[in-house]
PDB file of C-alpha atoms and ligand atoms in Angstrom:
ATOM      1  CA  UNK A   1      21.420 -25.998 -14.953  1.00  0.00           C
ATOM      2  CA  UNK A   2      21.927 -22.394 -13.884  1.00  0.00           C
ATOM      3  CA  UNK A   3      21.203 -21.693 -10.538  1.00  0.00           C
ATOM      4  CA  UNK A   4      20.495 -18.150  -9.240  1.00  0.00           C
ATOM      5  CA  UNK A   5      22.662 -16.710  -6.094  1.00  0.00           C
ATOM      6  CA  UNK A   6      20.815 -16.492  -2.967  1.00  0.00           C
ATOM      7  CA  UNK A   7      20.312 -13.126  -1.374  1.00  0.00           C
ATOM      8  CA  UNK A   8      20.484 -12.222   2.380  1.00  0.00           C
ATOM      9  CA  UNK A   9      19.753  -8.415   2.990  1.00  0.00           C
ATOM     10  CA  UNK A  10      19.013  -6.401   6.031  1.00  0.00           C
ATOM     11  CA  UNK A  11      16.085  -4.552   6.937  1.00  0.00           C
ATOM     12  CA  UNK A  12      16.935  -1.243   8.904  1.00  0.00           C
ATOM     13  CA  UNK A  13      13.970  -1.799  11.347  1.00  0.00           C
ATOM     14  CA  UNK A  14      13.584   1.765  12.378  1.00  0.00           C
ATOM     15  CA  UNK A  15      13.562   3.259   8.916  1.00  0.00           C
ATOM     16  CA  UNK A  16      12.250   0.537   6.561  1.00  0.00           C
ATOM     17  CA  UNK A  17      15.570   0.842   4.527  1.00  0.00           C
ATOM     18  CA  UNK A  18      17.152  -2.032   2.503  1.00  0.00           C
ATOM     19  CA  UNK A  19      20.525  -0.944   1.268  1.00  0.00           C
ATOM     20  CA  UNK A  20      20.781  -1.796  -2.658  1.00  0.00           C
ATOM     21  CA  UNK A  21      17.016  -2.088  -2.911  1.00  0.00           C
ATOM     22  CA  UNK A  22      15.345  -0.376  -6.000  1.00  0.00           C
ATOM     23  CA  UNK A  23      13.802   3.006  -4.384  1.00  0.00           C
ATOM     24  CA  UNK A  24      10.486   4.262  -5.329  1.00  0.00           C
ATOM     25  CA  UNK A  25       9.352   7.531  -4.096  1.00  0.00           C
ATOM     26  CA  UNK A  26       5.829   8.426  -4.077  1.00  0.00           C
ATOM     27  CA  UNK A  27       4.540  12.118  -3.626  1.00  0.00           C
ATOM     28  CA  UNK A  28       1.185  13.431  -3.041  1.00  0.00           C
ATOM     29  CA  UNK A  29       1.240  14.690  -6.726  1.00  0.00           C
ATOM     30  CA  UNK A  30       1.708  11.151  -7.682  1.00  0.00           C
ATOM     31  CA  UNK A  31      -1.652  10.287  -5.933  1.00  0.00           C
ATOM     32  CA  UNK A  32      -4.226  13.021  -7.881  1.00  0.00           C
ATOM     33  CA  UNK A  33      -7.928  12.015  -7.755  1.00  0.00           C
ATOM     34  CA  UNK A  34      -7.269   9.546  -5.108  1.00  0.00           C
ATOM     35  CA  UNK A  35      -8.294  11.312  -2.140  1.00  0.00           C
ATOM     36  CA  UNK A  36     -12.208  12.643  -1.594  1.00  0.00           C
ATOM     37  CA  UNK A  37     -11.178  16.156  -0.363  1.00  0.00           C
ATOM     38  CA  UNK A  38     -10.180  17.840  -3.388  1.00  0.00           C
ATOM     39  CA  UNK A  39      -9.878  21.131  -2.131  1.00  0.00           C
ATOM     40  CA  UNK A  40      -7.539  19.876   1.099  1.00  0.00           C
ATOM     41  CA  UNK A  41      -5.599  17.811  -1.540  1.00  0.00           C
ATOM     42  CA  UNK A  42      -4.503  21.006  -3.471  1.00  0.00           C
ATOM     43  CA  UNK A  43      -4.052  23.154  -0.451  1.00  0.00           C
ATOM     44  CA  UNK A  44      -1.487  20.351   0.667  1.00  0.00           C
ATOM     45  CA  UNK A  45       0.002  19.715  -2.837  1.00  0.00           C
ATOM     46  CA  UNK A  46       1.857  23.219  -2.146  1.00  0.00           C
ATOM     47  CA  UNK A  47       4.032  21.088  -0.031  1.00  0.00           C
ATOM     48  CA  UNK A  48       4.082  18.052  -2.184  1.00  0.00           C
ATOM     49  CA  UNK A  49       5.089  15.684   0.886  1.00  0.00           C
ATOM     50  CA  UNK A  50       6.573  12.296   0.201  1.00  0.00           C
ATOM     51  CA  UNK A  51       3.586   9.997   0.983  1.00  0.00           C
ATOM     52  CA  UNK A  52       5.438   6.693   0.888  1.00  0.00           C
ATOM     53  CA  UNK A  53       8.677   4.987  -0.452  1.00  0.00           C
ATOM     54  CA  UNK A  54       8.957   1.366  -1.474  1.00  0.00           C
ATOM     55  CA  UNK A  55      12.471  -0.471  -1.778  1.00  0.00           C
ATOM     56  CA  UNK A  56      11.641  -3.552  -3.559  1.00  0.00           C
ATOM     57  CA  UNK A  57      14.221  -6.752  -4.422  1.00  0.00           C
ATOM     58  CA  UNK A  58      12.768  -7.867  -7.565  1.00  0.00           C
ATOM     59  CA  UNK A  59      13.223 -10.720  -9.651  1.00  0.00           C
ATOM     60  CA  UNK A  60      12.336 -11.316 -13.658  1.00  0.00           C
ATOM     61  CA  UNK A  61       8.791 -11.657 -14.195  1.00  0.00           C
ATOM     62  CA  UNK A  62       8.532 -15.689 -13.560  1.00  0.00           C
ATOM     63  CA  UNK A  63       5.987 -17.719 -12.086  1.00  0.00           C
ATOM     64  CA  UNK A  64       7.512 -19.728  -9.099  1.00  0.00           C
ATOM     65  CA  UNK A  65       9.854 -17.060  -8.104  1.00  0.00           C
ATOM     66  CA  UNK A  66       9.428 -14.262  -5.257  1.00  0.00           C
ATOM     67  CA  UNK A  67       9.741 -10.634  -4.531  1.00  0.00           C
ATOM     68  CA  UNK A  68       9.803  -8.577  -1.533  1.00  0.00           C
ATOM     69  CA  UNK A  69       9.763  -4.858  -0.601  1.00  0.00           C
ATOM     70  CA  UNK A  70       9.657  -2.728   2.342  1.00  0.00           C
ATOM     71  CA  UNK A  71       7.156   0.403   2.253  1.00  0.00           C
ATOM     72  CA  UNK A  72       7.424   3.376   4.418  1.00  0.00           C
ATOM     73  CA  UNK A  73       4.355   5.128   4.592  1.00  0.00           C
ATOM     74  CA  UNK A  74       4.601   8.532   6.141  1.00  0.00           C
ATOM     75  CA  UNK A  75       1.538   9.893   8.745  1.00  0.00           C
ATOM     76  CA  UNK A  76      -0.670  12.612   6.962  1.00  0.00           C
ATOM     77  CA  UNK A  77      -4.213  13.282   6.240  1.00  0.00           C
ATOM     78  CA  UNK A  78      -6.009  14.874   3.240  1.00  0.00           C
ATOM     79  CA  UNK A  79      -8.783  16.577   4.906  1.00  0.00           C
ATOM     80  CA  UNK A  80      -9.860  13.701   7.338  1.00  0.00           C
ATOM     81  CA  UNK A  81      -8.933  10.873   5.519  1.00  0.00           C
ATOM     82  CA  UNK A  82      -5.630   9.380   6.395  1.00  0.00           C
ATOM     83  CA  UNK A  83      -2.436   9.031   4.081  1.00  0.00           C
ATOM     84  CA  UNK A  84      -2.785   5.393   2.074  1.00  0.00           C
ATOM     85  CA  UNK A  85      -0.737   3.605  -0.656  1.00  0.00           C
ATOM     86  CA  UNK A  86      -2.379   3.638  -4.163  1.00  0.00           C
ATOM     87  CA  UNK A  87      -3.774   0.173  -3.602  1.00  0.00           C
ATOM     88  CA  UNK A  88      -3.859  -2.197  -6.534  1.00  0.00           C
ATOM     89  CA  UNK A  89      -5.058  -5.774  -7.624  1.00  0.00           C
ATOM     90  CA  UNK A  90      -2.442  -8.027  -8.921  1.00  0.00           C
ATOM     91  CA  UNK A  91      -2.254  -8.167 -13.055  1.00  0.00           C
ATOM     92  CA  UNK A  92      -2.354 -11.968 -12.615  1.00  0.00           C
ATOM     93  CA  UNK A  93      -5.304 -11.693 -10.303  1.00  0.00           C
ATOM     94  CA  UNK A  94      -5.100 -14.700  -8.964  1.00  0.00           C
ATOM     95  CA  UNK A  95      -1.580 -13.995  -7.142  1.00  0.00           C
ATOM     96  CA  UNK A  96      -1.802 -13.804  -3.605  1.00  0.00           C
ATOM     97  CA  UNK A  97       0.722 -11.896  -0.866  1.00  0.00           C
ATOM     98  CA  UNK A  98       1.883 -11.775   2.524  1.00  0.00           C
ATOM     99  CA  UNK A  99       2.423  -8.253   4.392  1.00  0.00           C
ATOM    100  CA  UNK A 100       4.319  -8.092   7.696  1.00  0.00           C
ATOM    101  CA  UNK A 101       4.058  -4.906   9.845  1.00  0.00           C
ATOM    102  CA  UNK A 102       7.519  -3.651  11.344  1.00  0.00           C
ATOM    103  CA  UNK A 103       6.656  -0.109  12.625  1.00  0.00           C
ATOM    104  CA  UNK A 104       4.033   2.302  13.413  1.00  0.00           C
ATOM    105  CA  UNK A 105       0.393   1.820  13.082  1.00  0.00           C
ATOM    106  CA  UNK A 106      -2.194   1.403  10.596  1.00  0.00           C
ATOM    107  CA  UNK A 107      -4.166  -1.151   8.499  1.00  0.00           C
ATOM    108  CA  UNK A 108      -5.022  -2.706   5.106  1.00  0.00           C
ATOM    109  CA  UNK A 109      -7.902  -2.265   2.990  1.00  0.00           C
ATOM    110  CA  UNK A 110      -8.777  -5.079   0.746  1.00  0.00           C
ATOM    111  CA  UNK A 111     -11.646  -5.178  -1.734  1.00  0.00           C
ATOM    112  CA  UNK A 112     -12.866  -7.755  -4.285  1.00  0.00           C
ATOM    113  CA  UNK A 113     -13.381  -6.894  -7.706  1.00  0.00           C
ATOM    114  CA  UNK A 114     -17.408  -6.543  -6.655  1.00  0.00           C
ATOM    115  CA  UNK A 115     -16.441  -4.059  -4.082  1.00  0.00           C
ATOM    116  CA  UNK A 116     -16.685  -5.873  -0.558  1.00  0.00           C
ATOM    117  CA  UNK A 117     -14.095  -4.591   1.598  1.00  0.00           C
ATOM    118  CA  UNK A 118     -12.249  -5.648   4.677  1.00  0.00           C
ATOM    119  CA  UNK A 119     -10.205  -3.308   6.926  1.00  0.00           C
ATOM    120  CA  UNK A 120      -7.473  -5.304   8.981  1.00  0.00           C
ATOM    121  CA  UNK A 121      -5.642  -3.104  11.541  1.00  0.00           C
ATOM    122  CA  UNK A 122      -1.750  -3.777  11.689  1.00  0.00           C
ATOM    123  CA  UNK A 123       0.785  -3.153  14.078  1.00  0.00           C
ATOM    124  CA  UNK A 124       4.295  -4.298  14.662  1.00  0.00           C
ATOM    125  CA  UNK A 125       4.186  -8.094  14.484  1.00  0.00           C
ATOM    126  CA  UNK A 126       0.861  -8.417  12.337  1.00  0.00           C
ATOM    127  CA  UNK A 127       0.793 -10.539   9.288  1.00  0.00           C
ATOM    128  CA  UNK A 128      -1.853 -10.011   7.010  1.00  0.00           C
ATOM    129  CA  UNK A 129      -2.743 -12.647   4.391  1.00  0.00           C
ATOM    130  CA  UNK A 130      -4.039 -11.083   0.849  1.00  0.00           C
ATOM    131  CA  UNK A 131      -5.716 -13.579  -1.040  1.00  0.00           C
ATOM    132  CA  UNK A 132      -5.987 -14.124  -4.825  1.00  0.00           C
ATOM    133  CA  UNK A 133      -8.325 -11.234  -6.340  1.00  0.00           C
ATOM    134  CA  UNK A 134      -8.393  -8.907  -3.857  1.00  0.00           C
ATOM    135  CA  UNK A 135      -7.282  -5.506  -4.098  1.00  0.00           C
ATOM    136  CA  UNK A 136      -5.026  -3.874  -1.140  1.00  0.00           C
ATOM    137  CA  UNK A 137      -3.938  -0.296   0.007  1.00  0.00           C
ATOM    138  CA  UNK A 138      -2.176   0.288   3.136  1.00  0.00           C
ATOM    139  CA  UNK A 139      -3.436   3.548   5.507  1.00  0.00           C
ATOM    140  CA  UNK A 140      -1.224   5.109   8.250  1.00  0.00           C
ATOM    141  CA  UNK A 141      -3.380   5.639  11.026  1.00  0.00           C
ATOM    142  CA  UNK A 142      -0.415   6.887  13.502  1.00  0.00           C
ATOM    143  CA  UNK A 143       1.566   9.582  13.730  1.00  0.00           C
ATOM    144  CA  UNK A 144       4.616   7.666  12.980  1.00  0.00           C
ATOM    145  CA  UNK A 145       5.998   6.156   9.826  1.00  0.00           C
ATOM    146  CA  UNK A 146       4.001   2.853   9.219  1.00  0.00           C
ATOM    147  CA  UNK A 147       6.632   0.560   8.048  1.00  0.00           C
ATOM    148  CA  UNK A 148       5.613  -3.180   6.592  1.00  0.00           C
ATOM    149  CA  UNK A 149       7.692  -5.820   4.376  1.00  0.00           C
ATOM    150  CA  UNK A 150       5.551  -7.500   1.563  1.00  0.00           C
ATOM    151  CA  UNK A 151       6.397 -10.746  -0.168  1.00  0.00           C
ATOM    152  CA  UNK A 152       4.648 -11.416  -3.324  1.00  0.00           C
ATOM    153  CA  UNK A 153       5.230 -13.675  -6.546  1.00  0.00           C
ATOM    154  CA  UNK A 154       7.578 -12.234  -9.067  1.00  0.00           C
ATOM    155  CA  UNK A 155       4.694 -12.636 -11.815  1.00  0.00           C
ATOM    156  CA  UNK A 156       1.852 -10.703  -9.831  1.00  0.00           C
ATOM    157  CA  UNK A 157       2.586  -7.436 -11.741  1.00  0.00           C
ATOM    158  CA  UNK A 158       0.760  -4.428 -10.317  1.00  0.00           C
ATOM    159  CA  UNK A 159      -2.679  -3.194 -11.722  1.00  0.00           C
ATOM    160  CA  UNK A 160      -3.674   0.157 -10.532  1.00  0.00           C
ATOM    161  CA  UNK A 161      -6.186   1.487 -13.169  1.00  0.00           C
ATOM    162  CA  UNK A 162      -9.675   0.235 -11.438  1.00  0.00           C
ATOM    163  CA  UNK A 163      -8.733   1.843  -7.937  1.00  0.00           C
ATOM    164  CA  UNK A 164      -7.138   4.584  -9.574  1.00  0.00           C
ATOM    165  CA  UNK A 165     -10.510   5.095 -11.615  1.00  0.00           C
ATOM    166  CA  UNK A 166     -12.900   4.413  -8.874  1.00  0.00           C
ATOM    167  CA  UNK A 167     -11.077   3.969  -5.457  1.00  0.00           C
ATOM    168  CA  UNK A 168     -12.307   1.652  -2.645  1.00  0.00           C
ATOM    169  CA  UNK A 169     -15.660   1.557  -1.734  1.00  0.00           C
ATOM    170  CA  UNK A 170     -14.654   2.352   2.085  1.00  0.00           C
ATOM    171  CA  UNK A 171     -12.711   5.327   3.369  1.00  0.00           C
ATOM    172  CA  UNK A 172     -10.249   5.386   6.588  1.00  0.00           C
ATOM    173  CA  UNK A 173     -10.843   8.709   8.160  1.00  0.00           C
ATOM    174  CA  UNK A 174     -10.313  10.450  11.568  1.00  0.00           C
ATOM    175  CA  UNK A 175     -13.528  11.132  13.213  1.00  0.00           C
ATOM    176  CA  UNK A 176     -13.533  12.643  16.638  1.00  0.00           C
ATOM    177  CA  UNK A 177     -10.239  11.459  17.377  1.00  0.00           C
ATOM    178  CA  UNK A 178     -10.796   8.224  16.450  1.00  0.00           C
ATOM    179  CA  UNK A 179      -9.912   5.677  13.427  1.00  0.00           C
ATOM    180  CA  UNK A 180     -13.227   4.884  11.514  1.00  0.00           C
ATOM    181  CA  UNK A 181     -13.670   2.953   8.497  1.00  0.00           C
ATOM    182  CA  UNK A 182     -16.712   4.548   6.441  1.00  0.00           C
ATOM    183  CA  UNK A 183     -18.544   4.489   2.855  1.00  0.00           C
ATOM    184  CA  UNK A 184     -16.885   6.129   0.299  1.00  0.00           C
ATOM    185  CA  UNK A 185     -19.902   8.482  -1.001  1.00  0.00           C
ATOM    186  CA  UNK A 186     -18.140   8.636  -4.534  1.00  0.00           C
ATOM    187  CA  UNK A 187     -18.147   4.899  -4.800  1.00  0.00           C
ATOM    188  CA  UNK A 188     -19.948   2.940  -7.881  1.00  0.00           C
ATOM    189  CA  UNK A 189     -20.017  -0.372  -8.468  1.00  0.00           C
TER     190      UNK A 189
HETATM  191  O1  PA5 B   1       3.457  -5.496  -3.359  1.00  0.00           O
HETATM  192  C1  PA5 B   1       3.128  -4.822  -2.551  1.00  0.00           C
HETATM  193  O2  PA5 B   1       1.591  -4.974  -2.649  1.00  0.00           O
HETATM  194  C2  PA5 B   1       3.481  -3.650  -2.277  1.00  0.00           C
HETATM  195  O3  PA5 B   1       4.940  -3.662  -1.841  1.00  0.00           O
HETATM  196  C3  PA5 B   1       2.796  -2.422  -2.472  1.00  0.00           C
HETATM  197  O4  PA5 B   1       3.597  -2.185  -3.724  1.00  0.00           O
HETATM  198  C4  PA5 B   1       3.649  -1.206  -2.078  1.00  0.00           C
HETATM  199  O5  PA5 B   1       3.167  -0.979  -0.419  1.00  0.00           O
HETATM  200  C5  PA5 B   1       2.912   0.396  -2.395  1.00  0.00           C
HETATM  201  O6  PA5 B   1       1.964   0.434  -2.852  1.00  0.00           O
HETATM  202  P1  PA5 B   1       0.901   0.408  -4.190  1.00  0.00           P
HETATM  203  O7  PA5 B   1       1.929  -0.656  -5.172  1.00  0.00           O
HETATM  204  O8  PA5 B   1      -0.163   0.286  -4.157  1.00  0.00           O
HETATM  205  O9  PA5 B   1       1.513   1.651  -4.667  1.00  0.00           O
HETATM  206 NI1   NI B   2       0.270  -6.358  -3.742  1.00  0.00          NI
END
């Protein structure tokens, strides 16, 4: 029997960085078609800001193993819609996931394939259980980076296609200085 070596790494709790992790950067240009206000999107695209960064420690896609990753989701809005991650189902749709909020403020939008959505606010210390079959997207509703850890089965995979095409049935927006979760006018089942 060949045993894999255990790993111990440190998350910088101020920046979310995990040294030696694989770093992924998502800019606004990677999120074309995701935000409702297309005019505001095109305007902001001139600066093409970084929307989020992911620091992932991943294993081979095998049943029983685990991956983990921090995400640093920057504050910002497109129109009145807060910056968010793309959001995805898992390719193996029955795989669950755990999120742990480290810094900043935000929340998670979750959705079943039928379009039933849930919003869970997150602040440092909040743990979110993402059950099997639910799509999930995080949203930064604050004015500093929203940093969290995600732990997920190594064989879960990311299925972005459906959310990219249809979005979530709810949007998280700023209205009168408050965070509001509203119906997505473009949503179709
Ligand atoms: O595994 C997860 O669900 C997270 O690490 C996300 O992949 C991360 O937050 C980035 O979001 P997305 O994969 O939807 O772009
Ligand atoms: Ni996931």
